[in-house]
Structure formats: C-alpha cells, structure tokens
Coordinates of C-alpha atoms and ligand atoms in Angstrom, one line a residue:
M1 CA -7.9 39.5 0.2
T2 CA -9.7 39.4 -3.2
S3 CA -12.5 36.8 -3.8
Y4 CA -13.0 35.3 -7.2
V5 CA -16.1 34.5 -9.2
F6 CA -15.4 32.5 -12.4
I7 CA -18.0 32.5 -15.1
T8 CA -18.1 29.8 -17.7
G9 CA -20.5 29.2 -20.5
G10 CA -22.0 26.0 -21.9
V11 CA -24.1 24.6 -24.8
V12 CA -23.5 27.3 -27.2
S13 CA -21.6 30.5 -27.4
S14 CA -23.1 34.1 -27.7
L15 CA -25.4 33.6 -24.8
G16 CA -24.5 36.9 -23.3
K17 CA -21.9 35.8 -20.8
G18 CA -20.2 39.2 -21.0
I19 CA -23.4 41.0 -20.2
T20 CA -24.2 38.5 -17.3
S21 CA -20.6 39.1 -15.8
A22 CA -20.9 42.8 -16.2
S23 CA -24.5 42.7 -14.6
L24 CA -23.1 40.6 -11.7
G25 CA -20.3 43.3 -11.3
A26 CA -22.9 46.1 -11.4
I27 CA -25.0 44.6 -8.6
L28 CA -22.0 43.7 -6.5
E29 CA -20.7 47.2 -6.9
A30 CA -24.2 48.5 -5.8
R31 CA -23.6 46.7 -2.6
G32 CA -20.5 48.7 -2.0
L33 CA -17.8 46.3 -3.2
T34 CA -14.9 47.3 -5.6
I35 CA -14.8 45.0 -8.6
S36 CA -12.1 44.0 -11.1
M37 CA -13.0 42.2 -14.2
I38 CA -11.0 39.9 -16.5
K39 CA -11.7 38.1 -19.7
L40 CA -9.9 34.9 -20.6
D41 CA -10.0 34.2 -24.2
P42 CA -9.0 30.7 -25.3
Y43 CA -8.2 31.5 -28.9
I44 CA -4.5 31.6 -30.2
N45 CA -4.2 35.3 -31.3
V46 CA -2.2 37.2 -28.9
D47 CA -4.8 40.0 -28.8
P48 CA -7.9 40.7 -30.8
G49 CA -6.0 43.8 -32.4
T50 CA -5.5 42.0 -35.7
M51 CA -8.8 40.1 -35.8
S52 CA -11.4 40.9 -38.3
P53 CA -14.3 42.8 -36.8
F54 CA -16.4 40.7 -39.2
Q55 CA -15.6 37.6 -37.0
H56 CA -15.0 39.0 -33.7
G57 CA -16.8 42.3 -33.3
E58 CA -15.3 45.5 -32.0
V59 CA -11.8 45.8 -30.6
F60 CA -12.2 47.6 -27.3
V61 CA -9.4 49.9 -26.4
T62 CA -8.6 50.4 -22.6
H63 CA -7.3 53.5 -21.0
D64 CA -3.7 52.1 -21.0
G65 CA -4.0 51.4 -24.8
T66 CA -4.6 47.6 -24.6
E67 CA -6.6 46.2 -27.6
T68 CA -9.0 44.0 -25.9
D69 CA -12.1 41.8 -26.4
L70 CA -15.5 43.7 -26.6
D71 CA -16.7 42.3 -23.4
L72 CA -14.3 44.6 -21.6
G73 CA -16.5 47.4 -23.1
H74 CA -19.5 45.9 -21.3
Y75 CA -17.5 45.7 -18.1
E76 CA -16.6 49.3 -18.1
R77 CA -20.1 50.4 -19.1
F78 CA -21.7 48.5 -16.2
V79 CA -19.1 48.7 -13.5
R80 CA -17.5 52.0 -12.4
T81 CA -14.6 50.5 -10.3
A82 CA -13.5 48.0 -13.1
R83 CA -11.2 50.0 -15.2
G84 CA -9.7 47.5 -17.9
G85 CA -6.1 47.4 -18.9
R86 CA -3.2 45.3 -19.8
H87 CA -4.0 42.6 -17.2
S88 CA -7.7 42.4 -17.9
N89 CA -7.7 40.2 -21.0
Y90 CA -5.6 37.2 -21.6
T91 CA -5.7 34.8 -24.6
T92 CA -4.1 31.4 -25.0
G93 CA -1.6 33.2 -27.4
R94 CA -0.6 35.7 -24.8
I95 CA -0.2 33.1 -22.1
Y96 CA 2.0 30.8 -24.4
E97 CA 4.0 33.9 -25.6
S98 CA 4.9 34.7 -22.0
V99 CA 5.7 31.0 -21.1
I100 CA 7.8 30.6 -24.1
A101 CA 9.7 33.8 -23.4
K102 CA 10.4 32.6 -19.9
E103 CA 11.5 29.2 -21.3
R104 CA 14.0 31.0 -23.7
R105 CA 15.3 33.2 -20.8
G106 CA 15.9 29.7 -18.9
D107 CA 13.5 30.7 -16.1
Y108 CA 12.3 27.2 -15.9
L109 CA 15.9 26.0 -15.0
G110 CA 15.9 23.1 -17.4
A111 CA 12.5 21.8 -16.5
T112 CA 10.2 20.2 -19.1
V113 CA 7.8 23.0 -19.8
Q114 CA 4.2 21.6 -19.9
V115 CA 0.7 22.6 -20.0
I116 CA 0.2 21.5 -16.3
P117 CA 2.0 23.2 -14.4
H118 CA 3.4 25.8 -16.5
I119 CA 0.7 27.1 -18.6
T120 CA -1.9 26.7 -15.8
D121 CA 0.5 28.6 -13.3
E122 CA 0.9 31.4 -15.9
I123 CA -2.9 31.6 -16.2
K124 CA -3.3 31.8 -12.4
E125 CA -0.5 34.3 -12.0
S126 CA -2.2 36.4 -14.8
V127 CA -5.6 36.3 -13.1
R128 CA -4.1 37.4 -9.8
K129 CA -2.4 40.4 -11.7
G130 CA -5.7 41.3 -13.2
A131 CA -7.6 41.1 -9.9
G132 CA -5.5 43.9 -8.4
D133 CA -6.7 44.8 -4.9
A134 CA -10.5 44.6 -5.7
D135 CA -12.8 43.0 -3.2
V136 CA -14.2 40.8 -5.8
C137 CA -12.8 39.8 -9.1
L138 CA -15.0 38.4 -11.8
V139 CA -13.3 36.3 -14.3
E140 CA -15.2 35.4 -17.6
I141 CA -13.9 32.4 -19.6
G142 CA -14.6 32.8 -23.3
G143 CA -15.8 29.9 -25.4
T144 CA -17.9 27.0 -24.1
V145 CA -17.0 24.2 -21.8
G146 CA -16.0 21.2 -23.8
D147 CA -13.8 23.2 -26.3
I148 CA -10.3 21.8 -26.4
E149 CA -8.8 25.3 -26.1
S150 CA -10.7 26.1 -22.9
L151 CA -9.2 23.2 -21.0
P152 CA -6.0 24.8 -19.5
F153 CA -8.1 27.8 -18.5
L154 CA -10.6 25.7 -16.7
E155 CA -8.0 23.5 -15.1
A156 CA -6.3 26.7 -13.8
I157 CA -9.6 28.1 -12.2
R158 CA -10.4 24.6 -10.7
Q159 CA -6.9 24.7 -9.0
M160 CA -7.6 28.2 -7.7
G161 CA -10.8 26.9 -6.1
V162 CA -9.0 24.1 -4.3
E163 CA -6.2 26.4 -3.2
M164 CA -8.4 29.3 -1.9
G165 CA -11.5 27.3 -0.7
H166 CA -15.2 27.6 -1.2
D167 CA -15.6 30.9 0.7
K168 CA -13.1 32.7 -1.7
V169 CA -13.9 31.2 -5.0
M170 CA -17.1 30.7 -6.8
Y171 CA -18.2 29.3 -10.1
V172 CA -21.1 30.5 -12.2
H173 CA -22.2 28.7 -15.3
L174 CA -24.2 30.1 -18.0
T175 CA -26.2 27.7 -20.1
L176 CA -29.0 27.7 -22.7
V177 CA -32.4 26.2 -22.0
P178 CA -34.1 26.0 -25.3
F179 CA -37.8 25.9 -26.0
I180 CA -38.7 23.6 -28.9
P181 CA -41.8 25.0 -30.5
T182 CA -42.8 21.9 -32.4
S183 CA -43.3 19.9 -29.1
S184 CA -43.9 23.0 -27.0
E185 CA -41.3 21.9 -24.6
I186 CA -38.5 23.4 -22.5
K187 CA -35.4 21.3 -22.7
T188 CA -33.1 21.0 -19.7
K189 CA -30.9 18.2 -21.2
P190 CA -28.3 20.6 -22.8
T191 CA -27.8 22.2 -19.3
Q192 CA -27.5 18.8 -17.6
H193 CA -24.9 17.7 -20.1
S194 CA -23.0 21.0 -19.9
V195 CA -22.8 20.9 -16.1
K196 CA -21.8 17.2 -16.4
E197 CA -19.0 18.3 -18.6
L198 CA -17.9 20.9 -16.2
R199 CA -18.0 18.4 -13.2
S200 CA -16.0 15.9 -15.2
I201 CA -13.1 18.4 -15.1
G202 CA -13.6 18.9 -11.4
I203 CA -15.7 22.1 -11.3
Q204 CA -19.1 22.0 -9.4
P205 CA -21.0 25.2 -10.3
D206 CA -22.4 27.1 -7.5
I207 CA -24.8 29.1 -9.5
L208 CA -26.5 28.4 -12.9
V209 CA -27.7 31.2 -15.0
C210 CA -30.1 29.7 -17.6
R211 CA -30.8 31.6 -20.8
S212 CA -34.1 31.2 -22.3
E213 CA -36.6 33.3 -24.2
D214 CA -39.2 33.3 -21.2
P215 CA -38.7 33.0 -17.5
L216 CA -37.9 29.5 -16.4
P217 CA -40.9 27.7 -15.0
E218 CA -40.6 26.4 -11.4
E219 CA -40.7 22.7 -12.6
Q220 CA -37.7 23.1 -14.8
R221 CA -35.8 25.0 -12.2
R222 CA -36.3 22.1 -9.9
K223 CA -35.3 19.6 -12.4
I224 CA -32.2 21.3 -13.4
A225 CA -31.2 21.7 -9.7
L226 CA -31.8 18.1 -9.1
F227 CA -29.7 16.9 -11.9
T228 CA -26.9 19.4 -11.5
N229 CA -26.5 19.4 -7.7
V230 CA -27.0 23.0 -7.6
P231 CA -29.6 24.4 -5.0
A232 CA -32.8 25.4 -6.7
N233 CA -32.6 29.1 -5.5
A234 CA -29.2 29.2 -7.3
V235 CA -30.7 28.3 -10.6
L236 CA -31.3 31.6 -12.0
S237 CA -33.4 32.6 -15.1
A238 CA -31.9 34.9 -17.5
Y239 CA -34.8 35.4 -20.0
D240 CA -34.6 37.7 -22.9
A241 CA -34.8 41.3 -22.0
D242 CA -35.9 44.0 -24.4
D243 CA -33.2 46.3 -22.8
L244 CA -29.7 45.4 -21.8
Y245 CA -29.9 47.7 -18.8
K246 CA -32.7 45.8 -17.2
I247 CA -30.5 42.8 -16.7
P248 CA -28.8 43.9 -13.5
G249 CA -32.3 44.4 -11.9
M250 CA -33.4 41.1 -13.2
M251 CA -30.6 39.3 -11.8
H252 CA -30.7 41.1 -8.5
E253 CA -34.5 40.2 -8.0
Q254 CA -33.5 36.6 -8.2
G255 CA -30.9 36.9 -5.5
F256 CA -27.8 36.7 -7.6
D257 CA -25.7 39.1 -5.4
E258 CA -27.2 37.7 -2.3
I259 CA -26.1 34.2 -3.1
V260 CA -22.6 35.5 -4.1
T261 CA -22.1 37.7 -1.0
R262 CA -23.3 35.0 1.3
Q263 CA -21.0 32.3 0.0
L264 CA -18.2 34.8 0.2
G265 CA -18.9 35.8 3.7
L266 CA -19.5 39.3 2.9
D267 CA -21.9 41.2 5.2
L268 CA -23.2 44.1 3.1
P269 CA -26.1 46.6 3.0
P270 CA -28.6 45.9 0.1
A271 CA -27.9 46.8 -3.3
D272 CA -28.8 50.4 -4.4
L273 CA -30.0 49.9 -8.0
S274 CA -31.8 53.3 -8.4
E275 CA -29.4 54.6 -11.1
W276 CA -30.2 51.4 -13.1
A277 CA -33.8 51.8 -12.7
A278 CA -33.6 55.4 -13.7
I279 CA -31.9 54.4 -17.0
V280 CA -34.6 51.8 -17.8
E281 CA -37.3 54.5 -16.9
A282 CA -35.6 57.1 -19.1
K283 CA -35.4 54.6 -22.1
Q284 CA -39.0 53.6 -21.7
N285 CA -40.4 57.2 -21.6
P286 CA -38.6 59.2 -24.3
T287 CA -40.0 62.6 -25.2
A288 CA -38.9 62.5 -28.8
E289 CA -37.5 60.3 -31.3
V290 CA -34.6 60.7 -33.8
D291 CA -33.1 58.9 -36.8
I292 CA -29.4 58.7 -37.3
A293 CA -27.6 57.2 -40.1
M294 CA -24.4 55.5 -39.3
V295 CA -22.3 55.1 -42.4
G296 CA -19.5 52.6 -42.6
K297 CA -18.5 49.2 -43.5
Y298 CA -19.3 45.9 -41.7
M299 CA -22.8 47.2 -41.2
D300 CA -24.1 43.7 -41.1
L301 CA -22.3 42.9 -38.0
K302 CA -23.6 45.4 -35.4
D303 CA -21.0 44.2 -32.9
S304 CA -18.2 45.9 -34.9
Y305 CA -19.5 49.3 -33.5
I306 CA -21.0 48.1 -30.2
S307 CA -19.4 50.8 -28.1
L308 CA -20.5 53.5 -30.5
V309 CA -24.0 52.2 -30.7
E310 CA -24.2 52.1 -26.9
A311 CA -22.8 55.6 -26.6
L312 CA -25.5 57.0 -29.0
Q313 CA -28.0 55.1 -26.8
H314 CA -26.5 56.8 -23.7
G315 CA -27.0 60.1 -25.4
G316 CA -30.6 59.2 -25.8
I317 CA -31.0 58.2 -22.3
H318 CA -29.7 61.4 -20.9
T319 CA -31.8 63.5 -23.3
R320 CA -34.8 61.3 -23.1
T321 CA -34.7 60.6 -26.9
R322 CA -35.5 57.4 -28.7
V323 CA -32.4 56.9 -30.9
N324 CA -33.0 54.9 -34.0
I325 CA -29.7 53.9 -35.7
H326 CA -29.9 53.3 -39.4
F327 CA -27.0 51.2 -40.4
T328 CA -25.9 52.2 -43.7
E329 CA -23.2 50.6 -46.0
S330 CA -21.2 53.3 -47.6
T331 CA -20.7 51.1 -50.8
D332 CA -24.5 51.0 -51.1
L333 CA -24.6 54.8 -51.2
E334 CA -21.9 54.9 -53.7
E335 CA -24.0 52.8 -56.0
Q336 CA -27.4 54.0 -55.2
G337 CA -26.8 57.7 -54.3
L338 CA -27.4 59.6 -51.0
D339 CA -31.1 60.1 -51.3
R340 CA -31.9 57.7 -48.5
L341 CA -30.0 60.0 -46.0
R342 CA -32.2 62.9 -46.8
D343 CA -34.7 62.1 -44.0
M344 CA -32.0 61.5 -41.4
D345 CA -31.7 63.9 -38.4
G346 CA -28.1 63.2 -37.9
I347 CA -25.0 61.4 -39.5
V348 CA -22.3 59.6 -37.9
V349 CA -19.2 58.2 -39.7
P350 CA -17.4 55.8 -37.3
G351 CA -13.8 54.6 -37.3
G352 CA -12.5 52.2 -39.8
F353 CA -9.6 50.9 -41.6
G354 CA -9.3 50.1 -45.4
D355 CA -10.5 52.0 -48.4
R356 CA -13.8 50.2 -49.2
G357 CA -16.6 52.8 -49.3
I358 CA -14.2 55.7 -48.7
E359 CA -15.5 57.9 -51.4
G360 CA -19.1 57.3 -50.2
K361 CA -18.1 58.5 -46.8
I362 CA -16.6 61.6 -48.1
E363 CA -19.7 62.5 -50.1
V364 CA -21.9 61.8 -46.9
V365 CA -19.7 64.4 -45.0
R366 CA -20.5 66.8 -47.9
L367 CA -24.2 66.1 -47.7
A368 CA -24.2 66.8 -43.9
R369 CA -22.0 69.9 -44.3
E370 CA -23.9 71.5 -47.2
N371 CA -27.3 70.7 -45.6
G372 CA -26.8 71.7 -42.1
I373 CA -27.4 68.0 -40.9
P374 CA -25.6 67.4 -37.5
Y375 CA -22.5 65.4 -38.1
L376 CA -20.4 63.4 -35.8
G377 CA -17.2 62.0 -37.2
I378 CA -15.0 59.5 -35.2
C379 CA -11.4 58.7 -36.1
L380 CA -11.8 57.7 -39.8
G381 CA -15.0 59.9 -39.6
M382 CA -12.8 62.9 -38.8
Q383 CA -10.3 62.0 -41.4
V384 CA -12.9 61.9 -44.2
A385 CA -14.3 65.2 -42.9
V386 CA -10.8 66.8 -43.3
I387 CA -10.5 65.2 -46.7
E388 CA -14.0 66.6 -47.8
A389 CA -13.1 70.0 -46.5
A390 CA -9.7 69.9 -48.3
R391 CA -11.4 69.1 -51.6
N392 CA -14.5 71.1 -51.5
M393 CA -13.8 73.9 -49.2
A394 CA -10.2 74.6 -49.8
G395 CA -10.2 73.4 -53.5
L396 CA -7.4 70.9 -53.2
E397 CA -8.3 68.6 -55.9
G398 CA -7.5 65.0 -55.3
A399 CA -6.9 65.5 -51.6
M400 CA -6.8 62.1 -49.9
S401 CA -5.3 60.0 -47.0
T402 CA -2.2 58.2 -48.0
E403 CA -3.9 55.2 -46.4
F404 CA -6.1 55.2 -49.5
N405 CA -3.9 56.8 -52.2
K406 CA -0.1 56.8 -51.8
D407 CA 0.2 59.2 -54.7
T408 CA -2.4 61.8 -53.8
P409 CA -1.4 65.4 -54.7
H410 CA -2.6 66.6 -51.4
P411 CA -1.8 64.1 -48.5
V412 CA -4.0 65.9 -45.9
V413 CA -4.0 62.8 -43.8
A414 CA -0.9 60.7 -43.6
L415 CA 1.5 58.8 -41.5
I416 CA 3.6 61.3 -39.7
T417 CA 6.7 60.0 -41.6
E418 CA 4.9 60.9 -44.8
W419 CA 4.0 64.5 -44.0
Q420 CA 5.6 66.8 -46.6
D421 CA 5.1 70.4 -47.7
E422 CA 4.5 71.4 -51.2
S423 CA 8.2 71.5 -52.1
G424 CA 8.1 67.7 -51.4
E425 CA 10.2 68.1 -48.2
V426 CA 9.3 65.5 -45.6
E427 CA 8.5 66.8 -42.3
Q428 CA 11.1 65.9 -39.6
R429 CA 9.7 65.3 -36.2
D430 CA 11.3 63.6 -33.3
E431 CA 8.7 61.1 -32.8
A432 CA 8.3 60.4 -36.4
S433 CA 10.6 57.5 -36.5
E434 CA 9.0 56.0 -33.3
M435 CA 5.5 56.5 -34.4
G436 CA 5.9 55.8 -38.1
G437 CA 3.6 53.0 -39.0
T438 CA 2.6 52.1 -35.5
M439 CA -0.8 52.6 -33.9
R440 CA -1.5 55.4 -31.5
L441 CA -3.2 53.7 -28.8
G442 CA -5.0 54.5 -25.6
A443 CA -5.8 57.6 -23.5
Q444 CA -4.1 60.8 -24.3
Q445 CA -4.6 64.4 -23.2
V446 CA -6.4 66.7 -25.7
S447 CA -6.5 70.5 -25.3
L448 CA -9.6 72.1 -26.5
L449 CA -9.6 75.7 -28.1
P450 CA -11.8 77.9 -25.8
G451 CA -14.9 79.1 -27.4
T452 CA -15.3 76.3 -29.9
L453 CA -18.1 73.8 -30.0
A454 CA -15.7 71.2 -28.8
A455 CA -15.0 73.2 -25.6
E456 CA -18.7 74.0 -25.2
M457 CA -19.6 70.3 -25.4
Y458 CA -17.0 69.1 -22.8
G459 CA -17.2 72.2 -20.7
A460 CA -13.5 71.8 -20.2
E461 CA -10.2 72.9 -21.6
T462 CA -8.4 69.6 -21.4
I463 CA -9.9 66.1 -21.7
E464 CA -8.5 62.7 -21.9
E465 CA -9.8 60.2 -24.6
R466 CA -8.7 57.0 -26.1
H467 CA -7.1 56.4 -29.5
R468 CA -6.7 53.6 -32.0
H469 CA -5.3 54.8 -35.4
R470 CA -2.2 55.4 -37.5
Y471 CA -2.7 58.2 -39.7
E472 CA -2.8 61.9 -38.7
V473 CA -4.0 65.2 -40.2
N474 CA -1.0 66.6 -42.0
N475 CA 0.0 69.7 -40.1
N476 CA 1.4 71.2 -43.4
Y477 CA -2.2 71.7 -44.5
R478 CA -3.6 73.2 -41.4
A479 CA -3.3 76.8 -42.2
R480 CA -5.0 76.3 -45.7
L481 CA -7.8 74.2 -44.2
E482 CA -8.3 76.9 -41.5
E483 CA -8.5 79.6 -44.0
A484 CA -11.1 77.6 -45.9
G485 CA -13.3 77.4 -42.8
L486 CA -12.3 74.3 -40.9
R487 CA -11.4 74.9 -37.3
F488 CA -9.0 72.7 -35.4
S489 CA -10.6 72.7 -31.9
G490 CA -8.8 70.0 -30.3
L491 CA -5.0 69.4 -30.2
S492 CA -2.7 66.7 -28.6
V493 CA 0.1 67.7 -26.3
D494 CA 2.5 67.1 -29.3
D495 CA 0.4 69.3 -31.6
L496 CA -1.5 66.6 -33.5
V497 CA -5.1 67.3 -34.7
E498 CA -7.6 65.8 -32.3
M499 CA -10.9 67.6 -33.1
V500 CA -12.3 69.5 -36.1
E501 CA -15.4 71.5 -36.6
I502 CA -17.1 73.9 -38.9
P503 CA -18.1 77.2 -37.3
D504 CA -20.5 78.0 -40.2
H505 CA -22.3 74.8 -39.6
P506 CA -24.9 74.4 -36.7
W507 CA -23.3 71.1 -35.4
F508 CA -20.4 69.6 -37.1
L509 CA -17.8 68.0 -34.9
A510 CA -15.3 65.1 -35.5
S511 CA -12.6 63.6 -33.4
Q512 CA -9.4 61.6 -34.0
F513 CA -10.1 59.8 -30.8
H514 CA -13.0 57.4 -29.9
P515 CA -15.1 59.0 -27.3
E516 CA -17.4 56.0 -27.4
F517 CA -14.9 54.0 -25.2
T518 CA -15.5 56.3 -22.2
S519 CA -19.3 56.6 -22.4
N520 CA -21.5 54.6 -19.9
P521 CA -25.2 54.6 -19.5
R522 CA -25.2 56.1 -15.9
D523 CA -23.1 59.2 -16.6
G524 CA -23.5 59.5 -20.4
H525 CA -20.8 61.4 -22.5
P526 CA -20.8 65.1 -23.2
L527 CA -20.1 64.6 -26.9
F528 CA -23.0 62.1 -27.4
K529 CA -25.4 64.1 -25.1
G530 CA -24.5 67.2 -27.2
F531 CA -24.9 65.5 -30.5
I532 CA -28.2 63.9 -29.6
T533 CA -29.5 67.3 -28.4
A534 CA -28.5 68.8 -31.8
V535 CA -30.0 65.9 -33.7
R536 CA -33.3 66.5 -31.9
K537 CA -33.3 70.2 -32.5
Y538 CA -32.6 69.5 -36.2
R539 CA -35.6 67.2 -36.3
E540 CA -37.8 69.7 -34.7
G541 CA -36.6 72.4 -37.0
E542 CA -34.9 74.4 -34.2
L543 CA -31.3 74.2 -35.5
P544 CA -30.2 77.2 -37.4
K545 CA -29.9 76.6 -41.2
V546 CA -26.4 76.3 -42.6
A547 CA -24.9 79.6 -43.8
E548 CA -25.5 80.2 -47.5
A549 CA -22.2 80.0 -49.4
Ligands
LIG601 N1 -7.6 54.0 -40.6 C1 -7.5 55.2 -40.0 C2 -6.1 55.3 -39.3 O1 -5.5 54.3 -39.1 C3 -8.5 55.5 -38.9 C4 -8.5 54.5 -37.8 C5 -9.8 54.5 -37.1 O2 -10.9 54.9 -37.5 N2 -9.8 53.8 -35.9 O3 -5.6 56.3 -38.9

C-alpha cells in the first residue's frame, strides 16, 4: 500500500516547495523506493495550458501530453521513477469540472453537492489515482496555508491522515524564517503563525523545512520546535544553496529521508547519493566556459524557459562546461541590431507563441547560419529556421508562418488545414480535420534519417520526444527547401517534419519537439550534450568554418 507525504507551504509563496518535494523524492528513491509525485494547484484554471508564462512560468508537458505546472518538471528531473501524466496535476478547476460533470450525469443520486464531502472526496480519489502503485507518493499543495482556495485541498489531506493513520501519512510544512538586517535578528514568528494556521485546520506537521538565507542556528531550531510541537530533529534548515542539485544532499544530511522512512515504518538501506554528488562535483569543476544567447520573449521571467535552461545546464554538467546563458529579448535585437550576439559561442531560439519579435528571431537564425555559430532551435525555433531558409536560401520572398501572417505568399509553416500548393489547392489529409487548430501534445515517435547530425547526436534511428505546438512545416515546400540546402533529418510517423539541419553548417539543428522536457541532470540529453560540445569547440576555434557561399 502506498504511503503519502503531503507538502504544504506557509508564510509566502515561491519558497521552493517544488524543489523541496523533488529533493525528498530523490533521496527516498536513493534508498530504493519507487516514488510518484502529484501537484495540487488551488487556482481555478482547469490546467495551466492557457495561462500566461509571464505569470505562471513554463507549462511542462508530460509524456502523455498533459499540460502541467512547472513543478512537474522538477519532479521528473529529480526522480527517475516519477513519470508525470494526466493524474499528476490537479487544479481546483479540474476537480470542480469533474464533480459538476458527475452532478449533471446524476451520479450523486439527487444529493446536495457540497464542498465537503463531494469536492474533498474527488480530491482524495484524484490523489489516489495519481499515486498509482508507488511505494511513496509525494503530494505538493500549491499556494500557502491560509489561502481561501487551498482549504478544500487541506481538508482532503487531513481526512486522508485520519483514515490511513500516522504510519501511512505524513505532513511536511515549508516555511520562511526571515532575517531582519536592521536588527540583525532571525524571526521565527511567521513560522509559528503558519503552523498555528495549519493546526487550526487539523493538521499537525511532522517535519518543518525552514527556508532561510543561512543555516538555522540551534537556538532558533529549538524555539521553533517548542512552539510548533515538532521534534527539534525534524525542524530542518533549507538554507540558500548556490546550486539546485546540492539540495538533495543538504536535506539528506539533516536526516530528512531517515525521519520519513522511520515514521512510515520502512526499513531500508542508506541512501546512495553518489550520482548527485557527481553532478555537484562536475558543476564546480568545469574545464571550459561558454556563452550562449537565448533569444525569445518573456526573457525577464526565467521561469518561462526553466526546463530549457536546466537542459542546457545538464549539457554543461556532462561536458564539464560552465554554461552562461544570456537571455536576449528578440525585440531589443530588432531595435538595436544583432551586434551583441557576435561574441556568443552558440545561439538558442526556444519555443514560443505570438508574433512579437519574430523578425528578430529570423535574423538571429541568419546570423548563426551565415557565420557558422552553433544553432539549436526548439519548436518555434525550428519554424523560424525554416522560414529563414525559405527566404534566404530558397529565395521565397515573404515566406512566413501563417501564425504570424495569414496572407504570406509562401506559407512554409502553417496549420495542416492551411497547407496548399502553389496552385492554391488545399492539401487534403485525413487527420487534417482532427488536428486543425488543436495542439499536438505529448510524446510521439520520430524517425531520424541515417547519416544526419540528428541521427549522430541521438545515436539512434527512432526516438520519442514531447510536443506542444499547432503549426507544422508545410510539406508542399519540402522539396524546394531541400534543394536549397535544408535537410529534413527527422520525420514523424505521419510524415510531419520533426527536425531540420543544414549540412553545410558545422552544427545547425532544430526540432519541432521539445527535447528539454526529457533532460535530467543525472543522464543528460544527447541533443544538449552535443550542442554544448559544439559550442565549446566553436569557442576554442575547433569547429570548421561555414562553407563559403
Ligand atoms: N507557435 C508555434 C506553434 O504553435 C510554436 C509553438 C512552440 O514553440 N511551442 O506551432
């Protein structure tokens, strides 16, 4: 039977509850347990798919194509056995949607449908579904204790504790212990209040994880223990780490996994954290350094591209390279020119929606292509590469994606329903009506053309990667683009373009899928390792120069 650890947060949000949960998952897994991980989000949106990355950061796409909270990305990067999916992320909106559908179907047999028990039962059922058959399921509750929206979730997890007992259900509470510089004091009061709030709804935390700048002094640890009824050894200090991947080790040293396994009655060998130590060691001892420009929009909010940033760092870990990412707003380049990119060793254009900065991105591709700078394009970054090739290699003036110009004379990227040949005839494909304006989501198989850079990077002929996009390269233009020097090195089962490259360029590769969603620090990812290797060589002048036109 699965045991549960519920992780709540107090005082303020953004304390790193996702990372704390993921780290606990990592150290429990390192003791031989299988782990499942769930995020409960109290907001009303049914899923984060439609939320602005400005407000909410990246939308993480799971293997099965669910658009989820970015914390699920942390879970998959930290925990191998936790593969997220449809049942790993529930919002208030999704819970209500399901309850209302049941009510409409008459499932409640005329009962008055209420928050307790109907909403709370739905939450409990969802949690059990998400837990699967893992040894331990970690459930993170978004928001902070005291929010109105969180109440039904907290009530549901309280009930689970009563129903299953103290040896099957545990509560971890993450709080802030601020340091007030003017009086040079560490304040435990917000933590006391936050735990009081939690206890007032019937939840006594078993473990407190206290976030602070510096390690929590013994005096404050004892004080917090006394006021919150938590044993002092279970008041853990999560002080600021200069590296995310140090956190599993930091939490293990303080006995996090030991306290959990003991309460849950699990007798296990000690945690083997050697892989995590190796990551930290590699990051601290790079043998070279590179500068990479990431050109997109929303560059102010780094969380919008968190998986990609991590994947590039993983490439750095596995090649012992310090990767400096320079976040560059495409619109700034449009206004000020591309000069600032000339010192870069590599360029990445990430995924994106909307036309702001699109011309800037196309120009960035041109710069990379003409100057032999390693280029990695992802999703929209592949589409702009195709547009650039169409305009400047194939001479298709005004080529564009119909996402940005419905009337382009050369819709080289378009919704499948919009594909047409030059006589204006619209391509008829069986799936066109189905796929029309909907998003292609989740993992799909990709065949790689032997002998290409793509196949060399992956060392495989078929791969599986995740998607999140609507527009596709228009197959009617493939022959002309190929003639002009673009190579389609990856194709989907249904003959859609998945990867493009430029054989005349030392390292130019772009994918319609999002490889960043399957990268993790321990294994790295072939595409990112390969990219960083090329970027390093470029910096050291070892990459062949681009063929003269
Ligand atoms: N906007 C493009 C599309 O929908 C690319 C999406 C993306 O980069 N994720 O096809």
